[in-house]
Amino acid sequence: MRVGMRAAGAVGAATVAVVALLAGSGTSTAGQRAADALPPRAADPGGPAAPDGAAASRRATAGAAGTSGTAGTSGTAGPGKAAERQPFLVREDQFSPANAFIRPDAITYDLARIPAGAGITVARRATRHGTTVWLRVRGLLPDRTYGAHVHTRPCGGRPGDAGPHYQHRRDPRQPSTDPRHANPRNEVWLDVTTDAAGRGGAVSRHGWTFRPGGAGSVVLHERATRTGQGHAGAAGARLGCFTVPLSGG
């Protein structure tokens, strides 16, 4: 069962902690791993159990600082406007197969490498000056590197439904394998290496914001992302996908 989006005046404890973290964050290179970038998973709020194995999803969006009871301010949509209305976004879910009775936001396409019930949390801070995206995973295979990137479309029943990598400056040739476009400065790379318990995290920071409606998911791949000519951005099969409206559109 999905828990509805909460307004700024009703944000849960986990979200408040993430918002405080984001507000106090410094700068670092894109793609830096940060296993402790997000707080430990808090207990799920009360409510009926998820039917037929559908994963519970906690969604929370904090509006502009000092705003209570709304998800942000109003205004004409334009470049960066969606980010200004919802500067903080936190989504959490547990992976389930695409054929679950109610399709989850977090889908596993490979139960051996992303087990059902494994968890994922994505947080985003967006301002007119730039964007930071955090990823945290738990319950994955231990001591393994997964490639991870922001993709353009929401997840679907097939791995390819999420579309290509989001690119700030779009490569006219797709699929993009040119390092001038497929790189961690022009895309959002969140490669994560798990610990012995299957937990891990990553963070990526950029001096630009997502185009409205242009970034719809985070995809986990089978191996670390490659950087060489003709292979840049490649990370093998898509093992799982988490629908997150990162661009706010």
PDB file of C-alpha atoms in Angstrom:
ATOM      1  CA  MET A   1       0.000   0.000   0.000  1.00  0.00           C
ATOM      2  CA  ARG A   2       1.251   3.442  -0.818  1.00  0.00           C
ATOM      3  CA  VAL A   3       1.158   6.121   1.826  1.00  0.00           C
ATOM      4  CA  GLY A   4       0.176   9.489   0.393  1.00  0.00           C
ATOM      5  CA  MET A   5       2.501  12.444   0.049  1.00  0.00           C
ATOM      6  CA  ARG A   6       2.731  14.435   3.245  1.00  0.00           C
ATOM      7  CA  ALA A   7       2.732  18.213   3.368  1.00  0.00           C
ATOM      8  CA  ALA A   8       5.515  20.155   5.047  1.00  0.00           C
ATOM      9  CA  GLY A   9       3.553  20.448   8.277  1.00  0.00           C
ATOM     10  CA  ALA A  10       3.239  16.661   8.604  1.00  0.00           C
ATOM     11  CA  VAL A  11       6.646  15.387   7.555  1.00  0.00           C
ATOM     12  CA  GLY A  12       7.829  12.285   9.396  1.00  0.00           C
ATOM     13  CA  ALA A  13      10.895  12.066  11.612  1.00  0.00           C
ATOM     14  CA  ALA A  14      13.015  10.406   8.923  1.00  0.00           C
ATOM     15  CA  THR A  15      12.232  13.175   6.455  1.00  0.00           C
ATOM     16  CA  VAL A  16      13.012  15.910   8.976  1.00  0.00           C
ATOM     17  CA  ALA A  17      16.396  14.302   9.551  1.00  0.00           C
ATOM     18  CA  VAL A  18      17.104  14.162   5.819  1.00  0.00           C
ATOM     19  CA  VAL A  19      16.011  17.768   5.301  1.00  0.00           C
ATOM     20  CA  ALA A  20      18.364  18.858   8.085  1.00  0.00           C
ATOM     21  CA  LEU A  21      21.146  16.841   6.510  1.00  0.00           C
ATOM     22  CA  LEU A  22      20.595  18.335   3.074  1.00  0.00           C
ATOM     23  CA  ALA A  23      20.384  21.864   4.388  1.00  0.00           C
ATOM     24  CA  GLY A  24      23.756  21.506   6.085  1.00  0.00           C
ATOM     25  CA  SER A  25      25.552  19.663   3.303  1.00  0.00           C
ATOM     26  CA  GLY A  26      28.800  20.904   1.899  1.00  0.00           C
ATOM     27  CA  THR A  27      30.136  20.296  -1.602  1.00  0.00           C
ATOM     28  CA  SER A  28      31.955  17.359  -3.104  1.00  0.00           C
ATOM     29  CA  THR A  29      32.565  15.735  -6.451  1.00  0.00           C
ATOM     30  CA  ALA A  30      29.660  14.118  -8.291  1.00  0.00           C
ATOM     31  CA  GLY A  31      29.302  10.418  -7.669  1.00  0.00           C
ATOM     32  CA  GLN A  32      31.012  10.408  -4.245  1.00  0.00           C
ATOM     33  CA  ARG A  33      29.889   7.438  -2.184  1.00  0.00           C
ATOM     34  CA  ALA A  34      28.298   8.270   1.161  1.00  0.00           C
ATOM     35  CA  ALA A  35      26.965   5.200   2.917  1.00  0.00           C
ATOM     36  CA  ASP A  36      25.853   7.260   5.905  1.00  0.00           C
ATOM     37  CA  ALA A  37      24.351  10.102   3.868  1.00  0.00           C
ATOM     38  CA  LEU A  38      20.813   9.184   4.908  1.00  0.00           C
ATOM     39  CA  PRO A  39      19.479   8.350   8.361  1.00  0.00           C
ATOM     40  CA  PRO A  40      18.563   4.780   9.331  1.00  0.00           C
ATOM     41  CA  ARG A  41      15.128   3.678   8.196  1.00  0.00           C
ATOM     42  CA  ALA A  42      12.472   4.735  10.643  1.00  0.00           C
ATOM     43  CA  ALA A  43       9.508   2.568  11.586  1.00  0.00           C
ATOM     44  CA  ASP A  44       6.733   2.770   9.046  1.00  0.00           C
ATOM     45  CA  PRO A  45       3.738   4.870  10.096  1.00  0.00           C
ATOM     46  CA  GLY A  46       0.555   3.126  11.097  1.00  0.00           C
ATOM     47  CA  GLY A  47      -1.911   1.911   8.569  1.00  0.00           C
ATOM     48  CA  PRO A  48      -3.208  -1.275   6.945  1.00  0.00           C
ATOM     49  CA  ALA A  49      -0.754  -3.865   5.706  1.00  0.00           C
ATOM     50  CA  ALA A  50       0.219  -3.997   2.046  1.00  0.00           C
ATOM     51  CA  PRO A  51      -1.916  -6.506   0.099  1.00  0.00           C
ATOM     52  CA  ASP A  52      -0.464  -9.515  -1.693  1.00  0.00           C
ATOM     53  CA  GLY A  53       3.162  -8.595  -1.134  1.00  0.00           C
ATOM     54  CA  ALA A  54       2.884  -5.072  -2.479  1.00  0.00           C
ATOM     55  CA  ALA A  55       5.594  -3.011  -0.828  1.00  0.00           C
ATOM     56  CA  ALA A  56       4.777  -0.115   1.454  1.00  0.00           C
ATOM     57  CA  SER A  57       6.002   3.214   0.160  1.00  0.00           C
ATOM     58  CA  ARG A  58       6.596   6.204   2.366  1.00  0.00           C
ATOM     59  CA  ARG A  59       6.573   9.484   0.524  1.00  0.00           C
ATOM     60  CA  ALA A  60       7.403  12.831   1.993  1.00  0.00           C
ATOM     61  CA  THR A  61       7.997  16.198   0.421  1.00  0.00           C
ATOM     62  CA  ALA A  62       9.062  19.249   2.403  1.00  0.00           C
ATOM     63  CA  GLY A  63       8.171  22.640   1.001  1.00  0.00           C
ATOM     64  CA  ALA A  64      10.155  25.833   1.240  1.00  0.00           C
ATOM     65  CA  ALA A  65      11.679  26.576   4.640  1.00  0.00           C
ATOM     66  CA  GLY A  66       9.154  28.069   7.011  1.00  0.00           C
ATOM     67  CA  THR A  67       6.151  26.914   4.986  1.00  0.00           C
ATOM     68  CA  SER A  68       3.608  24.817   6.870  1.00  0.00           C
ATOM     69  CA  GLY A  69       0.860  22.670   5.453  1.00  0.00           C
ATOM     70  CA  THR A  70       1.867  23.046   1.790  1.00  0.00           C
ATOM     71  CA  ALA A  71       4.322  21.362  -0.515  1.00  0.00           C
ATOM     72  CA  GLY A  72       5.771  24.664  -1.711  1.00  0.00           C
ATOM     73  CA  THR A  73       4.860  27.890  -3.422  1.00  0.00           C
ATOM     74  CA  SER A  74       2.808  28.519  -6.516  1.00  0.00           C
ATOM     75  CA  GLY A  75       3.954  30.162  -9.721  1.00  0.00           C
ATOM     76  CA  THR A  76       4.332  29.720 -13.436  1.00  0.00           C
ATOM     77  CA  ALA A  77       6.221  26.578 -14.362  1.00  0.00           C
ATOM     78  CA  GLY A  78       9.540  27.163 -16.064  1.00  0.00           C
ATOM     79  CA  PRO A  79      13.146  25.992 -15.845  1.00  0.00           C
ATOM     80  CA  GLY A  80      13.857  25.264 -12.216  1.00  0.00           C
ATOM     81  CA  LYS A  81      10.367  26.276 -11.031  1.00  0.00           C
ATOM     82  CA  ALA A  82       9.370  22.728 -10.070  1.00  0.00           C
ATOM     83  CA  ALA A  83      12.528  22.436  -8.021  1.00  0.00           C
ATOM     84  CA  GLU A  84      11.742  25.723  -6.275  1.00  0.00           C
ATOM     85  CA  ARG A  85       8.250  24.488  -5.334  1.00  0.00           C
ATOM     86  CA  GLN A  86       9.572  21.217  -3.889  1.00  0.00           C
ATOM     87  CA  PRO A  87      13.209  21.715  -2.836  1.00  0.00           C
ATOM     88  CA  PHE A  88      13.280  18.606  -0.656  1.00  0.00           C
ATOM     89  CA  LEU A  89      12.010  15.218  -1.786  1.00  0.00           C
ATOM     90  CA  VAL A  90      12.364  11.887   0.014  1.00  0.00           C
ATOM     91  CA  ARG A  91      10.968   8.587  -1.245  1.00  0.00           C
ATOM     92  CA  GLU A  92      11.363   5.110   0.236  1.00  0.00           C
ATOM     93  CA  ASP A  93      10.105   1.710  -0.868  1.00  0.00           C
ATOM     94  CA  GLN A  94      10.797  -2.008  -0.859  1.00  0.00           C
ATOM     95  CA  PHE A  95      11.446  -3.925  -4.072  1.00  0.00           C
ATOM     96  CA  SER A  96       8.757  -6.239  -5.418  1.00  0.00           C
ATOM     97  CA  PRO A  97       8.415  -8.077  -8.755  1.00  0.00           C
ATOM     98  CA  ALA A  98       6.803  -6.183 -11.618  1.00  0.00           C
ATOM     99  CA  ASN A  99       3.917  -8.686 -11.630  1.00  0.00           C
ATOM    100  CA  ALA A 100       2.912  -7.949  -8.023  1.00  0.00           C
ATOM    101  CA  PHE A 101      -0.851  -7.547  -7.505  1.00  0.00           C
ATOM    102  CA  ILE A 102      -0.327  -3.790  -7.140  1.00  0.00           C
ATOM    103  CA  ARG A 103       2.721  -2.671  -9.098  1.00  0.00           C
ATOM    104  CA  PRO A 104       5.187  -1.104  -6.666  1.00  0.00           C
ATOM    105  CA  ASP A 105       7.248   2.018  -7.216  1.00  0.00           C
ATOM    106  CA  ALA A 106      10.381  -0.100  -6.615  1.00  0.00           C
ATOM    107  CA  ILE A 107      10.560  -3.019  -9.058  1.00  0.00           C
ATOM    108  CA  THR A 108      13.071  -5.856  -9.125  1.00  0.00           C
ATOM    109  CA  TYR A 109      13.691  -7.515 -12.482  1.00  0.00           C
ATOM    110  CA  ASP A 110      16.229  -9.964 -11.016  1.00  0.00           C
ATOM    111  CA  LEU A 111      15.223 -11.564  -7.719  1.00  0.00           C
ATOM    112  CA  ALA A 112      18.628 -13.222  -7.323  1.00  0.00           C
ATOM    113  CA  ARG A 113      20.516  -9.926  -7.311  1.00  0.00           C
ATOM    114  CA  ILE A 114      17.831  -7.589  -5.929  1.00  0.00           C
ATOM    115  CA  PRO A 115      15.738  -9.735  -3.584  1.00  0.00           C
ATOM    116  CA  ALA A 116      12.088  -8.930  -2.932  1.00  0.00           C
ATOM    117  CA  GLY A 117      11.895  -6.889   0.252  1.00  0.00           C
ATOM    118  CA  ALA A 118      15.239  -5.138  -0.274  1.00  0.00           C
ATOM    119  CA  GLY A 119      14.895  -1.446   0.486  1.00  0.00           C
ATOM    120  CA  ILE A 120      15.749   1.755  -1.337  1.00  0.00           C
ATOM    121  CA  THR A 121      15.614   5.407  -0.297  1.00  0.00           C
ATOM    122  CA  VAL A 122      16.209   8.366  -2.607  1.00  0.00           C
ATOM    123  CA  ALA A 123      16.444  11.963  -1.438  1.00  0.00           C
ATOM    124  CA  ARG A 124      16.807  15.083  -3.547  1.00  0.00           C
ATOM    125  CA  ARG A 125      17.597  18.674  -2.715  1.00  0.00           C
ATOM    126  CA  ALA A 126      17.058  21.153  -5.545  1.00  0.00           C
ATOM    127  CA  THR A 127      17.575  24.909  -5.564  1.00  0.00           C
ATOM    128  CA  ARG A 128      18.146  27.423  -8.328  1.00  0.00           C
ATOM    129  CA  HIS A 129      21.862  26.898  -7.737  1.00  0.00           C
ATOM    130  CA  GLY A 130      21.994  23.126  -8.187  1.00  0.00           C
ATOM    131  CA  THR A 131      20.835  19.643  -7.299  1.00  0.00           C
ATOM    132  CA  THR A 132      21.962  16.955  -4.860  1.00  0.00           C
ATOM    133  CA  VAL A 133      20.681  13.379  -5.041  1.00  0.00           C
ATOM    134  CA  TRP A 134      21.229  10.782  -2.306  1.00  0.00           C
ATOM    135  CA  LEU A 135      20.756   7.033  -2.639  1.00  0.00           C
ATOM    136  CA  ARG A 136      20.616   4.477   0.163  1.00  0.00           C
ATOM    137  CA  VAL A 137      19.995   0.739  -0.252  1.00  0.00           C
ATOM    138  CA  ARG A 138      19.622  -2.174   2.140  1.00  0.00           C
ATOM    139  CA  GLY A 139      19.052  -5.892   1.805  1.00  0.00           C
ATOM    140  CA  LEU A 140      21.025  -6.255  -1.440  1.00  0.00           C
ATOM    141  CA  LEU A 141      23.821  -8.750  -2.059  1.00  0.00           C
ATOM    142  CA  PRO A 142      26.798  -8.162   0.231  1.00  0.00           C
ATOM    143  CA  ASP A 143      30.124  -6.702  -0.921  1.00  0.00           C
ATOM    144  CA  ARG A 144      28.908  -5.946  -4.423  1.00  0.00           C
ATOM    145  CA  THR A 145      29.021  -2.851  -6.623  1.00  0.00           C
ATOM    146  CA  TYR A 146      25.809  -1.870  -8.394  1.00  0.00           C
ATOM    147  CA  GLY A 147      25.756   0.787 -11.093  1.00  0.00           C
ATOM    148  CA  ALA A 148      23.026   3.354 -10.475  1.00  0.00           C
ATOM    149  CA  HIS A 149      21.799   6.332 -12.472  1.00  0.00           C
ATOM    150  CA  VAL A 150      18.874   8.711 -12.772  1.00  0.00           C
ATOM    151  CA  HIS A 151      16.754   7.813 -15.829  1.00  0.00           C
ATOM    152  CA  THR A 152      14.254   9.873 -17.768  1.00  0.00           C
ATOM    153  CA  ARG A 153      10.987   7.964 -17.332  1.00  0.00           C
ATOM    154  CA  PRO A 154       9.132   6.100 -14.575  1.00  0.00           C
ATOM    155  CA  CYS A 155       9.683   2.370 -14.122  1.00  0.00           C
ATOM    156  CA  GLY A 156       7.485  -0.130 -15.910  1.00  0.00           C
ATOM    157  CA  GLY A 157       6.977  -3.825 -16.345  1.00  0.00           C
ATOM    158  CA  ARG A 158      10.059  -4.088 -18.545  1.00  0.00           C
ATOM    159  CA  PRO A 159      13.581  -2.875 -17.661  1.00  0.00           C
ATOM    160  CA  GLY A 160      13.759  -0.610 -20.699  1.00  0.00           C
ATOM    161  CA  ASP A 161      10.621   1.321 -19.777  1.00  0.00           C
ATOM    162  CA  ALA A 162      12.626   3.794 -17.662  1.00  0.00           C
ATOM    163  CA  GLY A 163      14.264   5.218 -20.778  1.00  0.00           C
ATOM    164  CA  PRO A 164      17.875   6.420 -21.071  1.00  0.00           C
ATOM    165  CA  HIS A 165      20.029   8.206 -18.522  1.00  0.00           C
ATOM    166  CA  TYR A 166      18.992  11.747 -17.699  1.00  0.00           C
ATOM    167  CA  GLN A 167      21.476  14.148 -19.297  1.00  0.00           C
ATOM    168  CA  HIS A 168      21.791  17.844 -18.548  1.00  0.00           C
ATOM    169  CA  ARG A 169      23.116  18.407 -22.061  1.00  0.00           C
ATOM    170  CA  ARG A 170      21.491  15.763 -24.206  1.00  0.00           C
ATOM    171  CA  ASP A 171      23.576  13.714 -26.583  1.00  0.00           C
ATOM    172  CA  PRO A 172      21.935  13.860 -30.042  1.00  0.00           C
ATOM    173  CA  ARG A 173      23.014  10.243 -30.563  1.00  0.00           C
ATOM    174  CA  GLN A 174      21.210   7.672 -28.444  1.00  0.00           C
ATOM    175  CA  PRO A 175      22.022   5.402 -26.760  1.00  0.00           C
ATOM    176  CA  SER A 176      24.700   7.758 -25.520  1.00  0.00           C
ATOM    177  CA  THR A 177      28.170   6.220 -25.102  1.00  0.00           C
ATOM    178  CA  ASP A 178      30.290   9.309 -25.811  1.00  0.00           C
ATOM    179  CA  PRO A 179      32.234  10.364 -22.681  1.00  0.00           C
ATOM    180  CA  ARG A 180      31.589  13.999 -23.564  1.00  0.00           C
ATOM    181  CA  HIS A 181      27.925  13.402 -22.682  1.00  0.00           C
ATOM    182  CA  ALA A 182      27.886  10.119 -20.754  1.00  0.00           C
ATOM    183  CA  ASN A 183      29.834  11.159 -17.676  1.00  0.00           C
ATOM    184  CA  PRO A 184      29.073  11.801 -13.986  1.00  0.00           C
ATOM    185  CA  ARG A 185      29.062  15.587 -14.466  1.00  0.00           C
ATOM    186  CA  ASN A 186      26.404  15.608 -17.189  1.00  0.00           C
ATOM    187  CA  GLU A 187      24.429  12.660 -15.789  1.00  0.00           C
ATOM    188  CA  VAL A 188      23.585  11.578 -12.253  1.00  0.00           C
ATOM    189  CA  TRP A 189      25.650   8.534 -11.333  1.00  0.00           C
ATOM    190  CA  LEU A 190      25.046   6.873  -7.967  1.00  0.00           C
ATOM    191  CA  ASP A 191      27.118   3.682  -8.134  1.00  0.00           C
ATOM    192  CA  VAL A 192      26.932   1.992  -4.751  1.00  0.00           C
ATOM    193  CA  THR A 193      29.079  -0.699  -3.115  1.00  0.00           C
ATOM    194  CA  THR A 194      27.316  -2.665  -0.403  1.00  0.00           C
ATOM    195  CA  ASP A 195      28.837  -3.746   2.889  1.00  0.00           C
ATOM    196  CA  ALA A 196      28.741  -7.216   4.428  1.00  0.00           C
ATOM    197  CA  ALA A 197      25.095  -6.657   5.395  1.00  0.00           C
ATOM    198  CA  GLY A 198      23.998  -5.535   1.914  1.00  0.00           C
ATOM    199  CA  ARG A 199      23.746  -1.837   2.827  1.00  0.00           C
ATOM    200  CA  GLY A 200      25.297   1.094   1.026  1.00  0.00           C
ATOM    201  CA  GLY A 201      24.812   4.608  -0.225  1.00  0.00           C
ATOM    202  CA  ALA A 202      25.985   7.271  -2.644  1.00  0.00           C
ATOM    203  CA  VAL A 203      25.544  10.975  -3.333  1.00  0.00           C
ATOM    204  CA  SER A 204      25.851  13.060  -6.500  1.00  0.00           C
ATOM    205  CA  ARG A 205      26.004  16.869  -6.608  1.00  0.00           C
ATOM    206  CA  HIS A 206      25.578  19.129  -9.621  1.00  0.00           C
ATOM    207  CA  GLY A 207      25.470  22.828 -10.452  1.00  0.00           C
ATOM    208  CA  TRP A 208      22.285  22.419 -12.501  1.00  0.00           C
ATOM    209  CA  THR A 209      18.679  21.387 -11.929  1.00  0.00           C
ATOM    210  CA  PHE A 210      16.483  18.817 -13.637  1.00  0.00           C
ATOM    211  CA  ARG A 211      14.246  19.883 -16.497  1.00  0.00           C
ATOM    212  CA  PRO A 212      10.567  19.743 -15.455  1.00  0.00           C
ATOM    213  CA  GLY A 213       9.254  16.235 -16.047  1.00  0.00           C
ATOM    214  CA  GLY A 214      12.598  15.032 -17.346  1.00  0.00           C
ATOM    215  CA  ALA A 215      13.827  12.746 -14.553  1.00  0.00           C
ATOM    216  CA  GLY A 216      11.532   9.939 -13.442  1.00  0.00           C
ATOM    217  CA  SER A 217      13.460   7.100 -11.805  1.00  0.00           C
ATOM    218  CA  VAL A 218      16.635   5.638 -10.371  1.00  0.00           C
ATOM    219  CA  VAL A 219      17.820   2.389 -11.979  1.00  0.00           C
ATOM    220  CA  LEU A 220      20.191  -0.162 -10.412  1.00  0.00           C
ATOM    221  CA  HIS A 221      22.483  -2.067 -12.786  1.00  0.00           C
ATOM    222  CA  GLU A 222      24.537  -5.238 -12.518  1.00  0.00           C
ATOM    223  CA  ARG A 223      28.017  -3.670 -12.344  1.00  0.00           C
ATOM    224  CA  ALA A 224      29.956  -0.429 -11.918  1.00  0.00           C
ATOM    225  CA  THR A 225      29.534   2.217 -14.602  1.00  0.00           C
ATOM    226  CA  ARG A 226      32.095   2.260 -17.406  1.00  0.00           C
ATOM    227  CA  THR A 227      33.766   5.428 -18.676  1.00  0.00           C
ATOM    228  CA  GLY A 228      35.670   4.525 -21.868  1.00  0.00           C
ATOM    229  CA  GLN A 229      34.887   5.658 -25.393  1.00  0.00           C
ATOM    230  CA  GLY A 230      32.043   3.637 -26.868  1.00  0.00           C
ATOM    231  CA  HIS A 231      31.105   2.213 -23.455  1.00  0.00           C
ATOM    232  CA  ALA A 232      30.689   5.347 -21.329  1.00  0.00           C
ATOM    233  CA  GLY A 233      27.693   5.120 -19.035  1.00  0.00           C
ATOM    234  CA  ALA A 234      27.207   1.379 -19.572  1.00  0.00           C
ATOM    235  CA  ALA A 235      26.684  -0.688 -16.425  1.00  0.00           C
ATOM    236  CA  GLY A 236      25.165  -3.917 -17.662  1.00  0.00           C
ATOM    237  CA  ALA A 237      21.660  -5.249 -17.211  1.00  0.00           C
ATOM    238  CA  ARG A 238      18.982  -3.267 -15.408  1.00  0.00           C
ATOM    239  CA  LEU A 239      18.296  -5.214 -12.231  1.00  0.00           C
ATOM    240  CA  GLY A 240      15.828  -2.901 -10.531  1.00  0.00           C
ATOM    241  CA  CYS A 241      14.090   0.452 -10.856  1.00  0.00           C
ATOM    242  CA  PHE A 242      12.561   2.955  -8.420  1.00  0.00           C
ATOM    243  CA  THR A 243      10.061   5.526  -9.696  1.00  0.00           C
ATOM    244  CA  VAL A 244      10.868   8.935  -8.191  1.00  0.00           C
ATOM    245  CA  PRO A 245       9.667  12.265  -9.676  1.00  0.00           C
ATOM    246  CA  LEU A 246      13.066  13.902  -9.227  1.00  0.00           C
ATOM    247  CA  SER A 247      12.314  16.805 -11.545  1.00  0.00           C
ATOM    248  CA  GLY A 248       9.026  17.520  -9.819  1.00  0.00           C
ATOM    249  CA  GLY A 249       7.054  17.410 -13.043  1.00  0.00           C
TER     250      GLY A 249
END
